[in-house]
Short mmCIF file of C-alpha atoms in Angstrom, two decimals:
data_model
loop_
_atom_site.label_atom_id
_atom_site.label_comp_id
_atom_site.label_asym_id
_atom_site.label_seq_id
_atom_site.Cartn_x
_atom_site.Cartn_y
_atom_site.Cartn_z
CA UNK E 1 129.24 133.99 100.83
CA UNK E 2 131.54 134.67 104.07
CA UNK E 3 135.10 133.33 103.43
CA UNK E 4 136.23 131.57 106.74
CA UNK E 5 140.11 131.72 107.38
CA UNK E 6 140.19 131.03 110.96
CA UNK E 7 137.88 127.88 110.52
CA UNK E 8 135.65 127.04 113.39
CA UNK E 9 135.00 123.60 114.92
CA UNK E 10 131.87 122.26 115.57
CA UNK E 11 130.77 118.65 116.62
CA UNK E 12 128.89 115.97 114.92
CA UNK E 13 126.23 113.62 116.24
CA UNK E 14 124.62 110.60 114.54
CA UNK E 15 122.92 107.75 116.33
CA UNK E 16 125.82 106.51 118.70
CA UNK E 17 128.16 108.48 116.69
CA UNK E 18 130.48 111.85 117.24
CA UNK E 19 132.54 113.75 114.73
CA UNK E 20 134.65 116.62 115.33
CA UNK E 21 135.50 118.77 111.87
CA UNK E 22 136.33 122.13 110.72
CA UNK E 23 133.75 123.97 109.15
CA UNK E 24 134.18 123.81 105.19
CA UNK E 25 133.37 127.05 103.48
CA UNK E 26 129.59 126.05 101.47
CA UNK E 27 126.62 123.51 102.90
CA UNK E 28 127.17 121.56 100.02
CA UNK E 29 130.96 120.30 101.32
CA UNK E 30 129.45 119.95 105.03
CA UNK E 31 126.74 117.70 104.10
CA UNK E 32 129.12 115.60 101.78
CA UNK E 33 131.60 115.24 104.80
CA UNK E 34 128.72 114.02 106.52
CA UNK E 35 127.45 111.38 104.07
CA UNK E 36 131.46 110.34 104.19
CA UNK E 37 131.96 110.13 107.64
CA UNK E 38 128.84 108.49 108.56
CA UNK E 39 128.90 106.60 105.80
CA UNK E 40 125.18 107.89 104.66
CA UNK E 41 126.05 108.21 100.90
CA UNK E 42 122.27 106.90 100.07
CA UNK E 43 120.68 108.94 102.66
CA UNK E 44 118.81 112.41 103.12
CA UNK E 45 120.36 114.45 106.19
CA UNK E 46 118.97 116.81 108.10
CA UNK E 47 120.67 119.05 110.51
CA UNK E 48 119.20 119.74 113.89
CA UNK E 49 120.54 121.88 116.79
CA UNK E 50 120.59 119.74 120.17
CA UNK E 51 117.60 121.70 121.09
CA UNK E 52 115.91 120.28 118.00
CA UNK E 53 115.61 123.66 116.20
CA UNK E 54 116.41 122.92 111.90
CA UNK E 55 119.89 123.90 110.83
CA UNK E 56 119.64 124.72 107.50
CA UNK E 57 122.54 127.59 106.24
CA UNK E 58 126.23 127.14 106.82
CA UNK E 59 125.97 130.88 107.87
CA UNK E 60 123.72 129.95 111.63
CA UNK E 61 126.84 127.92 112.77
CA UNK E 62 129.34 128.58 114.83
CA UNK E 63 132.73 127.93 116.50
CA UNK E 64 131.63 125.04 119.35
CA UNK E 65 128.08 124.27 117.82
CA UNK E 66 126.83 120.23 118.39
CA UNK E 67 124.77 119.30 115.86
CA UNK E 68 122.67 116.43 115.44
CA UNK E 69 122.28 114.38 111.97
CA UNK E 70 119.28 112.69 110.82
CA UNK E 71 119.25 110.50 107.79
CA UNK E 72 116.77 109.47 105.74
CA UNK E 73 117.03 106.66 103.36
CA UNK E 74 116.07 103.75 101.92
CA UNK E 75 117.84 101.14 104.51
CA UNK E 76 116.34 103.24 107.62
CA UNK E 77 112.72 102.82 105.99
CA UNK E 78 110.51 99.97 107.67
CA UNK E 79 107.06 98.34 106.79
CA UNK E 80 105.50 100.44 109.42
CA UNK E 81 107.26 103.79 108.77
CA UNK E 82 105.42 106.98 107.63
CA UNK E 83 106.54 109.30 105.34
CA UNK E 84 105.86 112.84 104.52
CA UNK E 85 105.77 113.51 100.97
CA UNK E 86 105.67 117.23 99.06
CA UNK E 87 104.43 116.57 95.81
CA UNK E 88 104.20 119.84 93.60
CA UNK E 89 103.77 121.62 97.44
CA UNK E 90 101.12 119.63 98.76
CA UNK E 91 102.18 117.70 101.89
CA UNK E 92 100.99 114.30 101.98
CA UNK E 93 101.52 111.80 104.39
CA UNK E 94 101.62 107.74 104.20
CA UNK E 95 103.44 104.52 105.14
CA UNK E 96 106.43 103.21 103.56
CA UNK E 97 104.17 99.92 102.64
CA UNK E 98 101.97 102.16 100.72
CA UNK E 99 104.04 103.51 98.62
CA UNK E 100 106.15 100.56 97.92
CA UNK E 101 102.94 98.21 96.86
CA UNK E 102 103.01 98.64 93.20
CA UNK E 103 106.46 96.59 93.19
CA UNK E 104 107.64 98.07 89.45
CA UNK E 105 106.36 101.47 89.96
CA UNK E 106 109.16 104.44 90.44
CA UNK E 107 107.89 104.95 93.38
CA UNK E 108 108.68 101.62 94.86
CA UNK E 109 112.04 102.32 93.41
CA UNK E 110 112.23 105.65 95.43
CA UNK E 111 111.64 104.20 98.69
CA UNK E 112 112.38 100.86 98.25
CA UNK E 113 115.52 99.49 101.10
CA UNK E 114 119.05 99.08 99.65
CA UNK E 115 117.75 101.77 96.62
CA UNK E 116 120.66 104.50 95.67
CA UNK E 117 117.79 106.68 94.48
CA UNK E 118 118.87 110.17 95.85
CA UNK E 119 115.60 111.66 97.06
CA UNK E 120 115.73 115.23 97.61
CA UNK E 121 113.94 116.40 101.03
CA UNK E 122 112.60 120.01 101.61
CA UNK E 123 113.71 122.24 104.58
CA UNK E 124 111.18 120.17 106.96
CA UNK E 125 112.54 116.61 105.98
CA UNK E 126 109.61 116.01 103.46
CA UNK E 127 110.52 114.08 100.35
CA UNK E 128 110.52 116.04 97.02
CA UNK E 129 107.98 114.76 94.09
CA UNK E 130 107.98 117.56 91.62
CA UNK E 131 104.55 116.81 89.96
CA UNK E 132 101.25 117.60 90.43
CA UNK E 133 99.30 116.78 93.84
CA UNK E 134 95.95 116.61 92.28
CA UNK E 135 96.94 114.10 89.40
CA UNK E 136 99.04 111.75 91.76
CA UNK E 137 96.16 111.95 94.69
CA UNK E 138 94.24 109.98 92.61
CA UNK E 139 97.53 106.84 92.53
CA UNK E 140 97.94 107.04 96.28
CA UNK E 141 95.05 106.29 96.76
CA UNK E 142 95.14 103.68 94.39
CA UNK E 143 97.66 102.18 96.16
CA UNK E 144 96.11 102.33 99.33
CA UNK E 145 92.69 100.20 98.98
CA UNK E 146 93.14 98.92 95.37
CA UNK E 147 90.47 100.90 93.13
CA UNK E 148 90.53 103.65 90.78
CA UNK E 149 89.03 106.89 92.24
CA UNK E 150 88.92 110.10 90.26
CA UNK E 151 86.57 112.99 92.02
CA UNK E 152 85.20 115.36 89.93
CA UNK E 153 87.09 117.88 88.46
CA UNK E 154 90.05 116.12 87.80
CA UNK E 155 90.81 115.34 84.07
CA UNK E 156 91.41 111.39 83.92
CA UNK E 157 94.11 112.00 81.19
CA UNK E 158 96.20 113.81 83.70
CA UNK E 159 96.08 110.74 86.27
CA UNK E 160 96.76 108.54 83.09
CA UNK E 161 100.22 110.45 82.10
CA UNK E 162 101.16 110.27 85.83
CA UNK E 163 100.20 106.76 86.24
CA UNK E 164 102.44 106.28 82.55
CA UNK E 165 105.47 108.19 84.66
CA UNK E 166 105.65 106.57 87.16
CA UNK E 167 104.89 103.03 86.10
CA UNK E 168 101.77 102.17 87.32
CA UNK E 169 101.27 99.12 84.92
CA UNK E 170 98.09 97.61 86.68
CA UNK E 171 96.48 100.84 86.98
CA UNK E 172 96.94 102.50 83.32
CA UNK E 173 94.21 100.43 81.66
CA UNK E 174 91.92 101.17 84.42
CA UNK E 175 92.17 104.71 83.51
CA UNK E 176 92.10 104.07 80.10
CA UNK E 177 88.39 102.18 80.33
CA UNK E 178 87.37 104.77 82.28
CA UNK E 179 88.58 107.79 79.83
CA UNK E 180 86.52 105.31 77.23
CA UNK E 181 83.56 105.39 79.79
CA UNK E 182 83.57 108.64 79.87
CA UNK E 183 83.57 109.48 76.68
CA UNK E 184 80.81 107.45 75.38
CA UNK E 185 78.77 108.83 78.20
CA UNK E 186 78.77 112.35 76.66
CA UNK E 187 77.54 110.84 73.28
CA UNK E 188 74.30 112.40 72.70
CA UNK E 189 73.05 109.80 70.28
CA UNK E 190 72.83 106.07 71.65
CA UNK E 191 76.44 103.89 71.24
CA UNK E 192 76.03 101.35 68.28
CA UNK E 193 77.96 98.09 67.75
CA UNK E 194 80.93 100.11 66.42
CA UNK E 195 81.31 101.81 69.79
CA UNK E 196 81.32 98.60 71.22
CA UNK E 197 83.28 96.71 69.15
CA UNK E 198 86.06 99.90 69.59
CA UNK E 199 85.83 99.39 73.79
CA UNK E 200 86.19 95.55 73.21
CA UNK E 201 89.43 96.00 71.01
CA UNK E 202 91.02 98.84 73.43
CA UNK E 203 89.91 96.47 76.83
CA UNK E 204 92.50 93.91 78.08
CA UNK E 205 91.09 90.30 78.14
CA UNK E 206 91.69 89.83 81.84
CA UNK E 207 89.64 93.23 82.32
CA UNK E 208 85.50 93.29 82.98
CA UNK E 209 84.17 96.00 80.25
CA UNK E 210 81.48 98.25 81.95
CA UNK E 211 79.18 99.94 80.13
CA UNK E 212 76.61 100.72 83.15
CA UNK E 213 73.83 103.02 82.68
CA UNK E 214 74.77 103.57 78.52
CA UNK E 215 72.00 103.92 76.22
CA UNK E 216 72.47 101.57 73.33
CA UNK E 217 68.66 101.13 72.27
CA UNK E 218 68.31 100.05 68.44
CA UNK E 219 71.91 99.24 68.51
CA UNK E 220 72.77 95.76 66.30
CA UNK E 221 75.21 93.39 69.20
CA UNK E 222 74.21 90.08 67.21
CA UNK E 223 76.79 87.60 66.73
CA UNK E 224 79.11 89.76 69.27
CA UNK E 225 81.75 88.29 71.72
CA UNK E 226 80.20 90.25 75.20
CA UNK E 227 81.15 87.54 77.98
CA UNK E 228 81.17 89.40 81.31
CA UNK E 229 80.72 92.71 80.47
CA UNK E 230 78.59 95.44 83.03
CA UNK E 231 75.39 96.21 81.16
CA UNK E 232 74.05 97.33 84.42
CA UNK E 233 71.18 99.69 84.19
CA UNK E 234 71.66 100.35 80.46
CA UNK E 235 69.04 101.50 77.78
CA UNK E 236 68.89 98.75 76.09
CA UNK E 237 65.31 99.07 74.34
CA UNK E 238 64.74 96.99 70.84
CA UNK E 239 68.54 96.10 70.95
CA UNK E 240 69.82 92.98 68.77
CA UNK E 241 71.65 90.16 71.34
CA UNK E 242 71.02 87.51 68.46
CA UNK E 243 73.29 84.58 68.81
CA UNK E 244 75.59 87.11 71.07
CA UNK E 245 77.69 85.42 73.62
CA UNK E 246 76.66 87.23 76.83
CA UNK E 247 78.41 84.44 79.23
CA UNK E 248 78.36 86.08 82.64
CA UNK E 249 77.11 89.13 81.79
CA UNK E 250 75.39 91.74 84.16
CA UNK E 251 71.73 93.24 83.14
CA UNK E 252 70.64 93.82 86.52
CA UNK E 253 67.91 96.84 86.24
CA UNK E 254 68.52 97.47 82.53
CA UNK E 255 65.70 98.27 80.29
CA UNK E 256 65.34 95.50 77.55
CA UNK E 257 61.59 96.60 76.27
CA UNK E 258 61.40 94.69 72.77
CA UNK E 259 64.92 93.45 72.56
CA UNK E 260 66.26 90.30 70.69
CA UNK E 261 68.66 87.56 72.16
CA UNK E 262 67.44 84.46 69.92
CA UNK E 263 69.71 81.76 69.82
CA UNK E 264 71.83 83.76 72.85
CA UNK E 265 74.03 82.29 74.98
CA UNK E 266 73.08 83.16 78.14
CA UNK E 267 74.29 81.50 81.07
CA UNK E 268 75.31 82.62 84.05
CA UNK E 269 73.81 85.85 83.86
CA UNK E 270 72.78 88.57 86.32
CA UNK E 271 69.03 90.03 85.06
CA UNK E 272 67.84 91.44 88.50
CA UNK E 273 64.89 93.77 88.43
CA UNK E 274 65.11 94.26 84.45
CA UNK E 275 63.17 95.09 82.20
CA UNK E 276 62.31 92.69 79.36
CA UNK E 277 58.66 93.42 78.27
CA UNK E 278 57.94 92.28 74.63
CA UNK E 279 61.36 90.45 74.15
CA UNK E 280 62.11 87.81 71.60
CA UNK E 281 63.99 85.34 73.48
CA UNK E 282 63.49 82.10 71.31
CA UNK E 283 66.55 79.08 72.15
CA UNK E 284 68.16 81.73 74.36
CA UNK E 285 70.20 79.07 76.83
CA UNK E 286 70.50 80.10 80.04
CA UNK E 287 71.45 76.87 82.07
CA UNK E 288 75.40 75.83 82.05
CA UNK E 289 76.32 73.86 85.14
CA UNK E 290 80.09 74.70 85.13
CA UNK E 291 78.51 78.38 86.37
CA UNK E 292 76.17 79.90 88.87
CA UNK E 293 72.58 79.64 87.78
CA UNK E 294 71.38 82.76 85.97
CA UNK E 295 69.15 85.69 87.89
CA UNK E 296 66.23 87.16 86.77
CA UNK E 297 65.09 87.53 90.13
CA UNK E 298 61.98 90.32 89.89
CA UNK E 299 62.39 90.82 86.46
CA UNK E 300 59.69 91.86 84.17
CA UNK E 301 58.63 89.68 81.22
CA UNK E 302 55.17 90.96 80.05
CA UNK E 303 54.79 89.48 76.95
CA UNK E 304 58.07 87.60 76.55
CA UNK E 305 58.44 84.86 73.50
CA UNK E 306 61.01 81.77 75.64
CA UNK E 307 59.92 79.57 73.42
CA UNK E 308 62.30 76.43 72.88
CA UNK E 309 64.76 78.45 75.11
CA UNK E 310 66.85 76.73 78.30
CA UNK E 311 65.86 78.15 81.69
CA UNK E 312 67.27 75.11 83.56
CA UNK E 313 67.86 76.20 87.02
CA UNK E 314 67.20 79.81 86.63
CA UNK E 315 66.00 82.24 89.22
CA UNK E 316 62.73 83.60 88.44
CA UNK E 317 61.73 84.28 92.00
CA UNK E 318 58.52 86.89 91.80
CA UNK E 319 59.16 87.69 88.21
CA UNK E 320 56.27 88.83 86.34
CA UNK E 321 55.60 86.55 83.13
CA UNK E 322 52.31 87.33 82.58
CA UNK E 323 51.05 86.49 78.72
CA UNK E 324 54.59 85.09 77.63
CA UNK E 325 55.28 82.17 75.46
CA UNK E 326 57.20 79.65 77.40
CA UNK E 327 56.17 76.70 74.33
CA UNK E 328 58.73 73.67 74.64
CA UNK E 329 61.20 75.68 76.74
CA UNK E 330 63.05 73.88 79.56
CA UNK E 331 62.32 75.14 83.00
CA UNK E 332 63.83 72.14 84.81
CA UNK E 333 65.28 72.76 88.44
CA UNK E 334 63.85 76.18 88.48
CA UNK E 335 62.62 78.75 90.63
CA UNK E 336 59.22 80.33 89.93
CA UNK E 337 57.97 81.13 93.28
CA UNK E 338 55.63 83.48 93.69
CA UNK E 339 56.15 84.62 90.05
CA UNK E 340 53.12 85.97 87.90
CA UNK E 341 52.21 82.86 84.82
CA UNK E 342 49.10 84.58 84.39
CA UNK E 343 48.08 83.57 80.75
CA UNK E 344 51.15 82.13 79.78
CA UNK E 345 51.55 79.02 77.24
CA UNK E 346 53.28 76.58 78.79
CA UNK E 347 52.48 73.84 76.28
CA UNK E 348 55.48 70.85 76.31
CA UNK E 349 57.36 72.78 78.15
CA UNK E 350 60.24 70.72 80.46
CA UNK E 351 59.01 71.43 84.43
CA UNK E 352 60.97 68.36 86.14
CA UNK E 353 61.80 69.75 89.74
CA UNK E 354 60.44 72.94 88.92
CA UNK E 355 59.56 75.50 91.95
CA UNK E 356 56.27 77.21 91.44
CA UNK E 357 55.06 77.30 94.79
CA UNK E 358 52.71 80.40 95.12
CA UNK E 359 52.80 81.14 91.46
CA UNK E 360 49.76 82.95 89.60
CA UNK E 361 48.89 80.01 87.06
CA UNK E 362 45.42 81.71 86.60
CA UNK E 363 45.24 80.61 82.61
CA UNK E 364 48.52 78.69 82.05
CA UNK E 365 48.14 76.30 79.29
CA UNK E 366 49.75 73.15 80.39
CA UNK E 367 48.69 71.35 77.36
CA UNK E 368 51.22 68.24 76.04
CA UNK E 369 54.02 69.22 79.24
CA UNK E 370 56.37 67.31 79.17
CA UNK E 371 56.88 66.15 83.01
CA UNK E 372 53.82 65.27 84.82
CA UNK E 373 52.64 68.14 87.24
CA UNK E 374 52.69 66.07 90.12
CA UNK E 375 56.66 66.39 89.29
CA UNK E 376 56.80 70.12 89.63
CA UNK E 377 56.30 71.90 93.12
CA UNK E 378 53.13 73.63 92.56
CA UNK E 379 51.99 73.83 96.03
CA UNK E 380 49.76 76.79 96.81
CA UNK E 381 49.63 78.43 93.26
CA UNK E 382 47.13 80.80 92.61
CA UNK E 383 44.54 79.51 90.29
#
């Protein structure tokens, strides 16, 4: 440290501003005259020769030196600023909006205008975040576009204790599911109904469970509360639905060979190009006209038992039914087109304004239906 008795005078610059002072003996008293005489007590401030070049020891000035102060703080950030972050030494840059968009979050609180959060800046002006870049990539992003994004690699407990520090209340049970997620997708053996029942205890209420592409074949779901929840292409071979409540639920692609949803309730589910060869599907409802009609557009049903079950309005476009018991079921207002009846028993069942144009009905017993056929659209079926 050089001890300065004749003290030399240099100039100060800030927006419209000029100062002259004597220069104090450490950095730490000039930039604390600065914040006083500017009146920048919340701010960051960088020194810059008039040249531009970075003033950053009390040593490089001298007697006569103009220097020019830039602040950085919270009532100089706008909507449309960017900022230039070093987090852990990784420089990251984004907009002021972004960062502020998770309104309780520290780092709103950081960066947010009129904050007296004193945010340290490296020698290049970029704010401080002493943590690590590749668990708090994965929360700027976040904030950016809205969805959880963890590459490969990156251990989702590390993003969950950043997301914990620095508040990010919307996003921690995100992580959390997906931590669950993962975990069950390691399992070796297939998940059974205590698996489930442990995802639908940890899962908030206003969150959709996914459990796409799991393998829960044998497993016993009956009687379970599974409204909503992703069973997108999952193993779900000989599983139990029995008198489940699958409300809104997605199957789409899912293997259901020889499962059981007897007395289900149904409605309003997705069951796109699955499989469902062999299932037991007796008084399954499907048909609730407070919700979209259910799909099981191209679905395969080789074999099904529907009987007594509710198919009002449901999308069977092209699906392949051949051999399957539809006895006494209820297929009014829907959409066979083009699907494959071959062989199937379709004695008393309900076909008011159904749509079987270009349907295979080669060996469909019609026997004691209860709508006339000149009632259902069977124009063009393949007999």
């Amino acid at each position: 440290m050089i001890v300065r008795t004749n003290k030399a005078r240099i100039t100060l610059r800030h927006k419209t501003e000029a100062q002259l002072i004597l220069l104090p003996d450490t950095w730490d008293q000039l930039i604390s005259q600065i914040h006083s005489k500017f009146k920048l007590d919340n701010s960051n401030v960088v020194l810059r020769t008039e040249l531009g070049a970075l003033v950053n020891d009390i040593d490089l000035i001298r007697d006569g030196d103009v220097l020019c102060v830039q602040s950085r703080g919270p009532d100089s950030f706008k909507e449309n600023s960017w900022i230039t972050l070093n987090v852990g030494g990784h420089i990251l840059q984004t907009t002021w909006h972004t960062l502020t968009k998770e309104r309780t979050s520290m780092l709103a609180r950081m960066f947010d205008k009129g904050s007296n959060w004193k945010n340290k800046t490296d020698d290049n002006g970029a704010f401080l975040i002493d943590r690590s870049p590749k668990y708090f990539l994965p929360l700027l992003d976040f904030l950016r576009h809205g969805e959880l994004v963890i590459d490969g690699g990156v251990n989702p407990y590390g993003v969950l204790l950043e997301a914990r520090y620095f508040g990010f209340n919307d996003l921690i049970p995100k992580i959390e599911e997906h931590i669950t997620t993962s975990k069950l997708r390691c399992t070796l053996e297939p998940l059974t109904r205590d698996d489930v029942i442990k995802s639908l205890i940890r899962t908030p209420s206003n969150y959709i469970l996914r459990f796409r592409g799991l393998d829960f074949s044998g497993a016993d779901l009956s009687d379970l509360d599974l409204k909503h929840i992703n069973f997108t292409q999952c193993i779900l071979t000989e599983t139990d639905f029995s008198r489940a409540d699958v409300y809104g639920a997605t199957f789409d692609k899912a293997n259901m060979t020889s499962c059981v949803l007897d007395d289900a309730h149904a409605a309003g589910v997705s069951m796109e190009g699955v499989v469902l060869d062999n299932a037991s599907l007796v008084r399954c409802n499907f048909e609730d006209s407070k919700l979209r009609p259910s799909s099981l557009l191209g679905a395969q049903m080789k074999g099904v038992n529907l009987e007594s079950a509710n198919l009002g309005g449901v999308n069977l476009r092209v699906a392949n039914l051949r051999g399957s018991n539809l006895k006494n079921c209820s297929l009014k207002g829907a959409c066979l087109a083009g699907a494959d009846l071959e062989g199937c028993d379709l004695n008393g069942a309900e076909l008011y304004n159904t749509n079987m144009r270009g349907a295979n009905l080669t060996n469909v017993n019609f026997e004691d239906i209860t709508t006339a056929l000149h009632m259902a659209n069977i124009a063009n079926v393949h007999d």
